[in-house]
Amino acid sequence: MFADSYSRKLSEETMSSLWVGTSAGTMMALDVIPYYSERETKPVMLAHSGSTFQLKGTILELCFLNYRGVLVPVEAEMWGNSKESSGDKRGKRLVSRVSRLSMSCSETTNEKSAASTEHQHIAVMVSDSEMRSIALPAQTVLHKEKFQEGMFVVKATAIIMKESACLTCLGSNGNLMVYSLPSLRPLLNVNYFSDVDIRVVRTLDFSNHGHAMYMCTPTEIQKITVSADMCRAQADTQCEPFLPKENPEMPKQNFLKSLFGSGPSVLDREELFGASGKASHGVAKFVPGAALQAAQAGASGVGAELARTRMALDERGEKLGRLEDKSEAMKDRAKEFSDRAAMLADRYKNLKWYQF
């Protein structure tokens, strides 16, 4: 990462530098030459500053804090080509300056003189096995912490939570861990992921205030938080895709007007037959006569007789079925008795009278 910090030991001023971490646990500081004023006229070159740090495992995260313990943001400057014509919009670059935070970068002369010359900046280096807080430019180790035995870290990010710098880590066993900076004191260690797969490692991203997001499936994004305040305020941040509203009532239409009107119209069922089963005043009521009532009574009597006849037929069918089963059983027993009698006759067929 690029940083404006003390890349050389016991240096009195910050320099633009590139800090490179390797999979072997080596952290190197490279000075960027030339400086800002000479960048437009001279090519940019990198030179080893002589500062090398060795950690155990693969380097995962590097961040810088000032002597107050506030994260120092990465300083960057986007520049544009001065020879480019105003009409050509291709390749146009906006020239802007990314300002630093007032608490971390704009320090007055009195504050700098009050701070120790050995602790102007603090570099926090995190590998998959350990983490260290190193004071710059003295390059002395302030704090050192090793992770749990048999577990290694797969993701680490420095964030700001409750106006303080914190380090969030994801372990290979699925634990989410939070450490204070720069003291590296453990604040949280909870098991969240039952199985850490490659999708979680590649897509998990921590942000300020304890937020984190990752892709739980190829098409779904899961949002989590390690902050209790954000968890309690989660209900206030939820929203609905639309506001529920009741449908407006349809204007009432005269039945005769809609029946004899020139154009087609839509009739409401509740308007015709009533919502509670009671017909509206504009619909004629059907009054059954005596003949129809007699026919309905006769039909109900015939239906009852047919039902009784069907039940009798069913009972008869069941009795015939049981009788057929009994006949089959008697037939089987008779055949078994005949077979045994034939076997007994064959046994005593050739015996003499004195052999009995």
mmCIF file of C-alpha atoms in Angstrom:
data_model
loop_
_atom_site.group_PDB
_atom_site.id
_atom_site.type_symbol
_atom_site.label_atom_id
_atom_site.label_comp_id
_atom_site.label_asym_id
_atom_site.label_seq_id
_atom_site.Cartn_x
_atom_site.Cartn_y
_atom_site.Cartn_z
ATOM 1 C CA MET A 1 0.000 0.000 0.000
ATOM 2 C CA PHE A 2 1.102 3.613 -0.571
ATOM 3 C CA ALA A 3 1.565 5.732 2.531
ATOM 4 C CA ASP A 4 3.116 8.999 3.614
ATOM 5 C CA SER A 5 4.995 7.779 6.681
ATOM 6 C CA TYR A 6 8.436 7.230 8.173
ATOM 7 C CA SER A 7 9.929 4.590 5.912
ATOM 8 C CA ARG A 8 13.486 5.056 7.226
ATOM 9 C CA LYS A 9 14.646 4.424 10.762
ATOM 10 C CA LEU A 10 14.964 7.560 12.926
ATOM 11 C CA SER A 11 13.837 9.747 10.048
ATOM 12 C CA GLU A 12 12.692 13.250 10.948
ATOM 13 C CA GLU A 13 10.093 13.708 8.187
ATOM 14 C CA THR A 14 7.573 11.561 6.386
ATOM 15 C CA MET A 15 8.196 10.312 2.862
ATOM 16 C CA SER A 16 5.986 8.916 0.145
ATOM 17 C CA SER A 17 6.601 5.192 0.275
ATOM 18 C CA LEU A 18 5.258 1.882 -0.923
ATOM 19 C CA TRP A 19 4.923 -0.865 1.683
ATOM 20 C CA VAL A 20 4.978 -4.373 0.228
ATOM 21 C CA GLY A 21 4.069 -7.546 2.137
ATOM 22 C CA THR A 22 4.944 -11.016 0.895
ATOM 23 C CA SER A 23 3.568 -14.497 1.472
ATOM 24 C CA ALA A 24 6.761 -15.338 3.363
ATOM 25 C CA GLY A 25 5.931 -12.779 6.071
ATOM 26 C CA THR A 26 8.364 -10.061 4.938
ATOM 27 C CA MET A 27 7.286 -6.403 4.986
ATOM 28 C CA MET A 28 9.466 -3.993 2.996
ATOM 29 C CA ALA A 29 9.322 -0.190 2.729
ATOM 30 C CA LEU A 30 10.189 1.319 -0.676
ATOM 31 C CA ASP A 31 10.702 5.058 -1.118
ATOM 32 C CA VAL A 32 8.922 6.751 -4.041
ATOM 33 C CA ILE A 33 11.324 8.975 -6.002
ATOM 34 C CA PRO A 34 10.881 11.789 -7.026
ATOM 35 C CA TYR A 35 8.543 13.757 -4.782
ATOM 36 C CA TYR A 36 5.299 15.522 -5.725
ATOM 37 C CA SER A 37 6.990 18.626 -7.160
ATOM 38 C CA GLU A 38 9.176 16.638 -9.569
ATOM 39 C CA ARG A 39 6.670 14.007 -10.621
ATOM 40 C CA GLU A 40 5.582 15.758 -13.829
ATOM 41 C CA THR A 41 9.140 16.132 -15.157
ATOM 42 C CA LYS A 42 10.906 12.999 -13.938
ATOM 43 C CA PRO A 43 9.911 9.317 -14.054
ATOM 44 C CA VAL A 44 8.771 7.710 -10.842
ATOM 45 C CA MET A 45 11.242 5.258 -9.305
ATOM 46 C CA LEU A 46 11.261 3.048 -6.231
ATOM 47 C CA ALA A 47 14.254 2.594 -3.949
ATOM 48 C CA HIS A 48 14.596 0.325 -0.940
ATOM 49 C CA SER A 49 14.634 2.387 2.232
ATOM 50 C CA GLY A 50 16.473 -0.247 4.229
ATOM 51 C CA SER A 51 13.502 -0.994 6.510
ATOM 52 C CA THR A 52 12.474 -4.667 6.550
ATOM 53 C CA PHE A 53 10.206 -6.413 9.044
ATOM 54 C CA GLN A 54 9.763 -10.168 9.398
ATOM 55 C CA LEU A 55 6.557 -11.812 10.637
ATOM 56 C CA LYS A 56 5.428 -15.411 10.769
ATOM 57 C CA GLY A 57 3.041 -16.397 7.986
ATOM 58 C CA THR A 58 1.545 -14.447 5.095
ATOM 59 C CA ILE A 59 1.051 -10.685 5.367
ATOM 60 C CA LEU A 60 -2.670 -9.833 5.308
ATOM 61 C CA GLU A 61 -3.098 -6.247 6.515
ATOM 62 C CA LEU A 62 -1.086 -3.077 7.133
ATOM 63 C CA CYS A 63 -2.370 0.188 8.592
ATOM 64 C CA PHE A 64 -0.859 3.330 10.099
ATOM 65 C CA LEU A 65 -1.964 5.276 13.171
ATOM 66 C CA ASN A 66 -0.774 8.630 14.454
ATOM 67 C CA TYR A 67 0.465 9.091 18.005
ATOM 68 C CA ARG A 68 -3.145 9.641 19.133
ATOM 69 C CA GLY A 69 -4.164 6.203 17.879
ATOM 70 C CA VAL A 70 -6.255 7.476 14.955
ATOM 71 C CA LEU A 71 -6.079 5.733 11.599
ATOM 72 C CA VAL A 72 -4.070 7.609 8.992
ATOM 73 C CA PRO A 73 -5.934 7.483 5.664
ATOM 74 C CA VAL A 74 -4.099 6.708 2.467
ATOM 75 C CA GLU A 75 -3.143 9.931 0.695
ATOM 76 C CA ALA A 76 -3.673 10.009 -3.046
ATOM 77 C CA GLU A 77 -3.687 12.594 -5.794
ATOM 78 C CA MET A 78 -5.324 12.216 -9.202
ATOM 79 C CA TRP A 79 -3.632 14.287 -11.854
ATOM 80 C CA GLY A 80 -4.428 15.294 -15.420
ATOM 81 C CA ASN A 81 -2.308 15.799 -18.509
ATOM 82 C CA SER A 82 -1.686 19.554 -18.926
ATOM 83 C CA LYS A 83 -1.019 19.166 -22.670
ATOM 84 C CA GLU A 84 -4.402 17.627 -23.343
ATOM 85 C CA SER A 85 -6.725 19.727 -25.477
ATOM 86 C CA SER A 86 -9.896 21.027 -23.877
ATOM 87 C CA GLY A 87 -12.084 19.568 -26.608
ATOM 88 C CA ASP A 88 -10.767 16.018 -26.288
ATOM 89 C CA LYS A 89 -12.726 14.251 -23.570
ATOM 90 C CA ARG A 90 -11.086 10.888 -24.065
ATOM 91 C CA GLY A 91 -8.671 10.098 -21.276
ATOM 92 C CA LYS A 92 -9.625 13.204 -19.331
ATOM 93 C CA ARG A 93 -8.670 13.064 -15.671
ATOM 94 C CA LEU A 94 -10.009 15.222 -12.944
ATOM 95 C CA VAL A 95 -7.418 16.878 -10.758
ATOM 96 C CA SER A 96 -8.406 16.687 -7.139
ATOM 97 C CA ARG A 97 -6.787 16.260 -3.815
ATOM 98 C CA VAL A 98 -7.979 13.683 -1.347
ATOM 99 C CA SER A 99 -7.711 15.531 1.951
ATOM 100 C CA ARG A 100 -6.749 13.788 5.121
ATOM 101 C CA LEU A 101 -8.810 13.596 8.248
ATOM 102 C CA SER A 102 -8.312 16.584 10.505
ATOM 103 C CA MET A 103 -7.636 14.420 13.537
ATOM 104 C CA SER A 104 -5.082 12.218 11.833
ATOM 105 C CA CYS A 105 -3.248 14.387 9.330
ATOM 106 C CA SER A 106 -3.570 18.103 10.091
ATOM 107 C CA GLU A 107 -1.426 18.421 13.197
ATOM 108 C CA THR A 108 -0.163 21.729 14.379
ATOM 109 C CA THR A 109 3.443 22.516 15.179
ATOM 110 C CA ASN A 110 2.795 22.559 18.924
ATOM 111 C CA GLU A 111 1.219 19.066 18.807
ATOM 112 C CA LYS A 112 4.159 17.679 16.870
ATOM 113 C CA SER A 113 6.652 19.107 19.343
ATOM 114 C CA ALA A 114 4.691 17.670 22.252
ATOM 115 C CA ALA A 115 4.686 14.154 20.730
ATOM 116 C CA SER A 116 7.680 11.887 21.109
ATOM 117 C CA THR A 117 9.983 11.794 18.095
ATOM 118 C CA GLU A 118 10.055 7.992 18.344
ATOM 119 C CA HIS A 119 6.252 7.527 18.244
ATOM 120 C CA GLN A 120 5.056 9.825 15.467
ATOM 121 C CA HIS A 121 3.344 6.936 13.650
ATOM 122 C CA ILE A 122 2.409 3.379 14.634
ATOM 123 C CA ALA A 123 2.389 0.670 11.959
ATOM 124 C CA VAL A 124 0.131 -2.329 12.618
ATOM 125 C CA MET A 125 1.192 -5.391 10.631
ATOM 126 C CA VAL A 126 -1.034 -8.487 10.546
ATOM 127 C CA SER A 127 -0.137 -11.918 9.197
ATOM 128 C CA ASP A 128 -2.100 -15.150 9.303
ATOM 129 C CA SER A 129 -0.303 -16.207 12.513
ATOM 130 C CA GLU A 130 0.509 -13.026 14.464
ATOM 131 C CA MET A 131 0.197 -9.238 14.585
ATOM 132 C CA ARG A 132 2.493 -6.473 15.748
ATOM 133 C CA SER A 133 2.341 -2.765 16.569
ATOM 134 C CA ILE A 134 5.598 -1.027 15.604
ATOM 135 C CA ALA A 135 6.485 2.544 16.514
ATOM 136 C CA LEU A 136 7.868 4.714 13.704
ATOM 137 C CA PRO A 137 10.438 6.028 13.057
ATOM 138 C CA ALA A 138 12.148 4.218 15.963
ATOM 139 C CA GLN A 139 10.925 0.850 14.561
ATOM 140 C CA THR A 140 10.444 -0.629 18.024
ATOM 141 C CA VAL A 141 7.814 -3.289 18.732
ATOM 142 C CA LEU A 142 5.155 -1.900 21.096
ATOM 143 C CA HIS A 143 2.739 -4.825 21.177
ATOM 144 C CA LYS A 144 2.837 -8.347 19.818
ATOM 145 C CA GLU A 145 0.033 -10.903 19.787
ATOM 146 C CA LYS A 146 -0.193 -14.434 18.391
ATOM 147 C CA PHE A 147 -3.433 -16.001 17.274
ATOM 148 C CA GLN A 148 -4.947 -19.188 18.677
ATOM 149 C CA GLU A 149 -2.907 -22.364 18.285
ATOM 150 C CA GLY A 150 -4.079 -24.463 15.326
ATOM 151 C CA MET A 151 -6.004 -21.550 13.765
ATOM 152 C CA PHE A 152 -4.877 -19.033 11.153
ATOM 153 C CA VAL A 153 -6.449 -15.782 9.989
ATOM 154 C CA VAL A 154 -7.806 -15.575 6.428
ATOM 155 C CA LYS A 155 -9.089 -11.972 6.446
ATOM 156 C CA ALA A 156 -8.089 -8.860 8.402
ATOM 157 C CA THR A 157 -9.227 -5.226 8.049
ATOM 158 C CA ALA A 158 -8.645 -2.099 10.140
ATOM 159 C CA ILE A 159 -11.862 -0.139 10.730
ATOM 160 C CA ILE A 160 -13.210 2.713 12.867
ATOM 161 C CA MET A 161 -15.882 1.806 15.412
ATOM 162 C CA LYS A 162 -17.190 4.187 18.083
ATOM 163 C CA GLU A 163 -14.557 6.765 17.084
ATOM 164 C CA SER A 164 -11.765 4.288 17.828
ATOM 165 C CA ALA A 165 -9.562 2.188 15.581
ATOM 166 C CA CYS A 166 -10.187 -1.560 15.641
ATOM 167 C CA LEU A 167 -8.888 -4.601 13.807
ATOM 168 C CA THR A 168 -11.455 -7.142 12.581
ATOM 169 C CA CYS A 169 -10.286 -10.633 11.664
ATOM 170 C CA LEU A 170 -11.860 -13.816 10.272
ATOM 171 C CA GLY A 171 -10.312 -17.076 11.428
ATOM 172 C CA SER A 172 -10.111 -20.361 9.593
ATOM 173 C CA ASN A 173 -12.398 -21.923 12.209
ATOM 174 C CA GLY A 174 -15.186 -19.419 11.417
ATOM 175 C CA ASN A 175 -14.552 -17.076 14.366
ATOM 176 C CA LEU A 176 -15.007 -13.318 14.045
ATOM 177 C CA MET A 177 -12.423 -11.495 16.176
ATOM 178 C CA VAL A 178 -12.061 -7.810 17.014
ATOM 179 C CA TYR A 179 -8.910 -6.277 18.540
ATOM 180 C CA SER A 180 -8.223 -2.767 19.779
ATOM 181 C CA LEU A 181 -5.534 -0.657 18.112
ATOM 182 C CA PRO A 182 -2.720 -0.162 18.795
ATOM 183 C CA SER A 183 -2.788 -2.219 22.034
ATOM 184 C CA LEU A 184 -4.013 -5.403 20.223
ATOM 185 C CA ARG A 185 -6.313 -6.206 23.145
ATOM 186 C CA PRO A 186 -9.040 -8.763 22.243
ATOM 187 C CA LEU A 187 -12.533 -7.240 22.324
ATOM 188 C CA LEU A 188 -14.658 -9.920 20.646
ATOM 189 C CA ASN A 189 -14.236 -13.573 19.699
ATOM 190 C CA VAL A 190 -17.388 -15.328 18.541
ATOM 191 C CA ASN A 191 -17.992 -18.271 16.241
ATOM 192 C CA TYR A 192 -20.192 -17.169 13.327
ATOM 193 C CA PHE A 193 -19.364 -19.342 10.308
ATOM 194 C CA SER A 194 -19.737 -23.083 10.756
ATOM 195 C CA ASP A 195 -17.681 -23.682 7.617
ATOM 196 C CA VAL A 196 -15.522 -21.017 5.939
ATOM 197 C CA ASP A 197 -15.524 -21.602 2.180
ATOM 198 C CA ILE A 198 -13.615 -19.800 -0.540
ATOM 199 C CA ARG A 199 -16.639 -17.621 -1.470
ATOM 200 C CA VAL A 200 -16.797 -16.120 2.030
ATOM 201 C CA VAL A 201 -13.050 -15.436 2.076
ATOM 202 C CA ARG A 202 -13.111 -13.707 -1.309
ATOM 203 C CA THR A 203 -16.257 -11.621 -0.796
ATOM 204 C CA LEU A 204 -16.191 -10.765 2.922
ATOM 205 C CA ASP A 205 -15.508 -7.061 3.415
ATOM 206 C CA PHE A 206 -15.497 -5.113 6.685
ATOM 207 C CA SER A 207 -16.305 -1.412 6.857
ATOM 208 C CA ASN A 208 -16.527 1.286 9.503
ATOM 209 C CA HIS A 209 -18.999 1.118 12.408
ATOM 210 C CA GLY A 210 -18.815 -2.691 12.478
ATOM 211 C CA HIS A 211 -20.540 -3.443 9.188
ATOM 212 C CA ALA A 212 -19.609 -6.432 7.052
ATOM 213 C CA MET A 213 -21.014 -7.989 3.875
ATOM 214 C CA TYR A 214 -20.359 -11.221 2.027
ATOM 215 C CA MET A 215 -22.007 -13.388 -0.632
ATOM 216 C CA CYS A 216 -23.678 -16.332 1.084
ATOM 217 C CA THR A 217 -24.782 -17.780 -2.281
ATOM 218 C CA PRO A 218 -23.825 -16.925 -5.862
ATOM 219 C CA THR A 219 -26.897 -14.666 -6.078
ATOM 220 C CA GLU A 220 -27.441 -13.436 -2.475
ATOM 221 C CA ILE A 221 -25.591 -10.919 -0.288
ATOM 222 C CA GLN A 222 -25.609 -11.240 3.513
ATOM 223 C CA LYS A 223 -25.065 -8.236 5.794
ATOM 224 C CA ILE A 224 -23.753 -8.691 9.346
ATOM 225 C CA THR A 225 -22.433 -6.433 12.109
ATOM 226 C CA VAL A 226 -20.152 -6.833 15.109
ATOM 227 C CA SER A 227 -21.496 -3.719 16.842
ATOM 228 C CA ALA A 228 -24.278 -4.012 19.427
ATOM 229 C CA ASP A 229 -25.470 -0.450 18.734
ATOM 230 C CA MET A 230 -25.881 -1.154 15.041
ATOM 231 C CA CYS A 231 -27.696 -4.392 15.847
ATOM 232 C CA ARG A 232 -30.194 -2.551 18.059
ATOM 233 C CA ALA A 233 -30.702 0.104 15.364
ATOM 234 C CA GLN A 234 -31.230 -2.513 12.651
ATOM 235 C CA ALA A 235 -35.016 -2.351 12.988
ATOM 236 C CA ASP A 236 -34.980 1.385 12.215
ATOM 237 C CA THR A 237 -32.924 0.879 9.049
ATOM 238 C CA GLN A 238 -35.246 -1.717 7.523
ATOM 239 C CA CYS A 239 -37.636 -0.543 4.840
ATOM 240 C CA GLU A 240 -40.368 -1.812 2.533
ATOM 241 C CA PRO A 241 -40.291 -1.699 -1.259
ATOM 242 C CA PHE A 242 -43.693 0.021 -1.282
ATOM 243 C CA LEU A 243 -46.105 1.768 1.063
ATOM 244 C CA PRO A 244 -49.242 -0.299 1.725
ATOM 245 C CA LYS A 245 -52.398 1.583 0.796
ATOM 246 C CA GLU A 246 -56.032 0.549 0.550
ATOM 247 C CA ASN A 247 -57.648 0.414 -2.860
ATOM 248 C CA PRO A 248 -60.075 3.264 -3.526
ATOM 249 C CA GLU A 249 -63.754 2.455 -3.692
ATOM 250 C CA MET A 250 -65.285 2.137 -7.143
ATOM 251 C CA PRO A 251 -67.915 4.732 -8.040
ATOM 252 C CA LYS A 252 -71.435 3.404 -7.747
ATOM 253 C CA GLN A 253 -73.373 2.986 -10.969
ATOM 254 C CA ASN A 254 -77.094 2.763 -11.560
ATOM 255 C CA PHE A 255 -78.045 -0.756 -12.651
ATOM 256 C CA LEU A 256 -80.567 0.400 -15.282
ATOM 257 C CA LYS A 257 -78.086 2.897 -16.703
ATOM 258 C CA SER A 258 -75.436 0.242 -17.074
ATOM 259 C CA LEU A 259 -77.966 -2.223 -18.545
ATOM 260 C CA PHE A 260 -79.405 0.092 -21.199
ATOM 261 C CA GLY A 261 -76.300 2.190 -21.749
ATOM 262 C CA SER A 262 -74.594 2.350 -25.105
ATOM 263 C CA GLY A 263 -71.103 1.257 -23.992
ATOM 264 C CA PRO A 264 -70.004 -1.828 -22.048
ATOM 265 C CA SER A 265 -69.507 -1.458 -18.325
ATOM 266 C CA VAL A 266 -68.029 -3.556 -15.539
ATOM 267 C CA LEU A 267 -70.503 -4.788 -12.936
ATOM 268 C CA ASP A 268 -69.471 -5.605 -9.410
ATOM 269 C CA ARG A 269 -70.625 -8.933 -7.970
ATOM 270 C CA GLU A 270 -71.176 -7.404 -4.545
ATOM 271 C CA GLU A 271 -73.262 -4.678 -6.123
ATOM 272 C CA LEU A 272 -75.475 -7.244 -7.854
ATOM 273 C CA PHE A 273 -75.821 -9.917 -5.155
ATOM 274 C CA GLY A 274 -74.710 -8.101 -2.009
ATOM 275 C CA ALA A 275 -71.609 -8.627 0.108
ATOM 276 C CA SER A 276 -73.451 -10.375 2.974
ATOM 277 C CA GLY A 277 -75.833 -12.470 0.887
ATOM 278 C CA LYS A 278 -78.535 -9.782 0.833
ATOM 279 C CA ALA A 279 -79.487 -8.641 -2.618
ATOM 280 C CA SER A 280 -79.460 -4.977 -3.495
ATOM 281 C CA HIS A 281 -82.640 -3.007 -4.002
ATOM 282 C CA GLY A 282 -82.250 -2.885 -7.789
ATOM 283 C CA VAL A 283 -82.261 -6.690 -8.231
ATOM 284 C CA ALA A 284 -85.482 -8.699 -8.480
ATOM 285 C CA LYS A 285 -86.078 -11.386 -5.881
ATOM 286 C CA PHE A 286 -87.068 -14.939 -6.814
ATOM 287 C CA VAL A 287 -90.031 -16.310 -4.847
ATOM 288 C CA PRO A 288 -90.554 -20.085 -5.313
ATOM 289 C CA GLY A 289 -94.152 -21.338 -5.856
ATOM 290 C CA ALA A 290 -96.069 -24.260 -4.345
ATOM 291 C CA ALA A 291 -95.513 -26.544 -7.366
ATOM 292 C CA LEU A 292 -91.785 -26.004 -7.229
ATOM 293 C CA GLN A 293 -91.712 -26.719 -3.507
ATOM 294 C CA ALA A 294 -93.642 -29.973 -4.068
ATOM 295 C CA ALA A 295 -91.234 -30.988 -6.825
ATOM 296 C CA GLN A 296 -88.282 -30.230 -4.563
ATOM 297 C CA ALA A 297 -89.824 -32.296 -1.755
ATOM 298 C CA GLY A 298 -90.432 -35.222 -4.127
ATOM 299 C CA ALA A 299 -86.920 -35.009 -5.454
ATOM 300 C CA SER A 300 -85.548 -35.064 -1.933
ATOM 301 C CA GLY A 301 -87.697 -38.186 -1.144
ATOM 302 C CA VAL A 302 -86.464 -40.001 -4.262
ATOM 303 C CA GLY A 303 -82.918 -39.101 -3.383
ATOM 304 C CA ALA A 304 -83.339 -40.573 0.119
ATOM 305 C CA GLU A 305 -84.758 -43.818 -1.301
ATOM 306 C CA LEU A 306 -81.880 -44.129 -3.740
ATOM 307 C CA ALA A 307 -79.417 -43.606 -0.903
ATOM 308 C CA ARG A 308 -81.041 -46.350 1.172
ATOM 309 C CA THR A 309 -81.074 -48.721 -1.800
ATOM 310 C CA ARG A 310 -77.397 -48.068 -2.426
ATOM 311 C CA MET A 311 -76.578 -48.770 1.218
ATOM 312 C CA ALA A 312 -78.514 -52.064 1.058
ATOM 313 C CA LEU A 313 -76.641 -53.105 -2.079
ATOM 314 C CA ASP A 314 -73.357 -52.329 -0.407
ATOM 315 C CA GLU A 315 -74.240 -54.431 2.621
ATOM 316 C CA ARG A 316 -75.317 -57.315 0.391
ATOM 317 C CA GLY A 317 -72.072 -57.131 -1.520
ATOM 318 C CA GLU A 318 -70.115 -57.282 1.732
ATOM 319 C CA LYS A 319 -72.063 -60.355 2.924
ATOM 320 C CA LEU A 320 -71.533 -62.123 -0.411
ATOM 321 C CA GLY A 321 -67.850 -61.370 -0.175
ATOM 322 C CA ARG A 322 -67.611 -62.881 3.320
ATOM 323 C CA LEU A 323 -69.544 -65.967 2.176
ATOM 324 C CA GLU A 324 -67.177 -66.427 -0.757
ATOM 325 C CA ASP A 325 -64.189 -66.201 1.591
ATOM 326 C CA LYS A 326 -65.695 -68.869 3.874
ATOM 327 C CA SER A 327 -66.333 -71.149 0.892
ATOM 328 C CA GLU A 328 -62.751 -70.820 -0.243
ATOM 329 C CA ALA A 329 -61.529 -71.644 3.278
ATOM 330 C CA MET A 330 -63.727 -74.779 3.454
ATOM 331 C CA LYS A 331 -62.487 -75.879 0.042
ATOM 332 C CA ASP A 332 -58.879 -75.510 1.174
ATOM 333 C CA ARG A 333 -59.498 -77.539 4.354
ATOM 334 C CA ALA A 334 -61.258 -80.292 2.401
ATOM 335 C CA LYS A 335 -58.338 -80.557 -0.030
ATOM 336 C CA GLU A 336 -55.886 -80.713 2.880
ATOM 337 C CA PHE A 337 -57.932 -83.531 4.525
ATOM 338 C CA SER A 338 -58.032 -85.464 1.225
ATOM 339 C CA ASP A 339 -54.243 -85.195 0.838
ATOM 340 C CA ARG A 340 -53.637 -86.463 4.351
ATOM 341 C CA ALA A 341 -56.050 -89.391 3.833
ATOM 342 C CA ALA A 342 -54.263 -90.390 0.631
ATOM 343 C CA MET A 343 -50.881 -90.277 2.389
ATOM 344 C CA LEU A 344 -52.201 -92.458 5.222
ATOM 345 C CA ALA A 345 -53.675 -95.017 2.758
ATOM 346 C CA ASP A 346 -50.365 -95.278 0.894
ATOM 347 C CA ARG A 347 -48.537 -95.833 4.185
ATOM 348 C CA TYR A 348 -50.667 -98.806 5.329
ATOM 349 C CA LYS A 349 -51.376 -100.284 1.880
ATOM 350 C CA ASN A 350 -48.662 -103.016 1.814
ATOM 351 C CA LEU A 351 -48.624 -103.865 5.529
ATOM 352 C CA LYS A 352 -49.658 -107.367 6.697
ATOM 353 C CA TRP A 353 -52.081 -108.067 9.455
ATOM 354 C CA TYR A 354 -49.371 -108.967 11.887
ATOM 355 C CA GLN A 355 -47.494 -105.708 11.226
ATOM 356 C CA PHE A 356 -50.134 -103.492 12.745
#
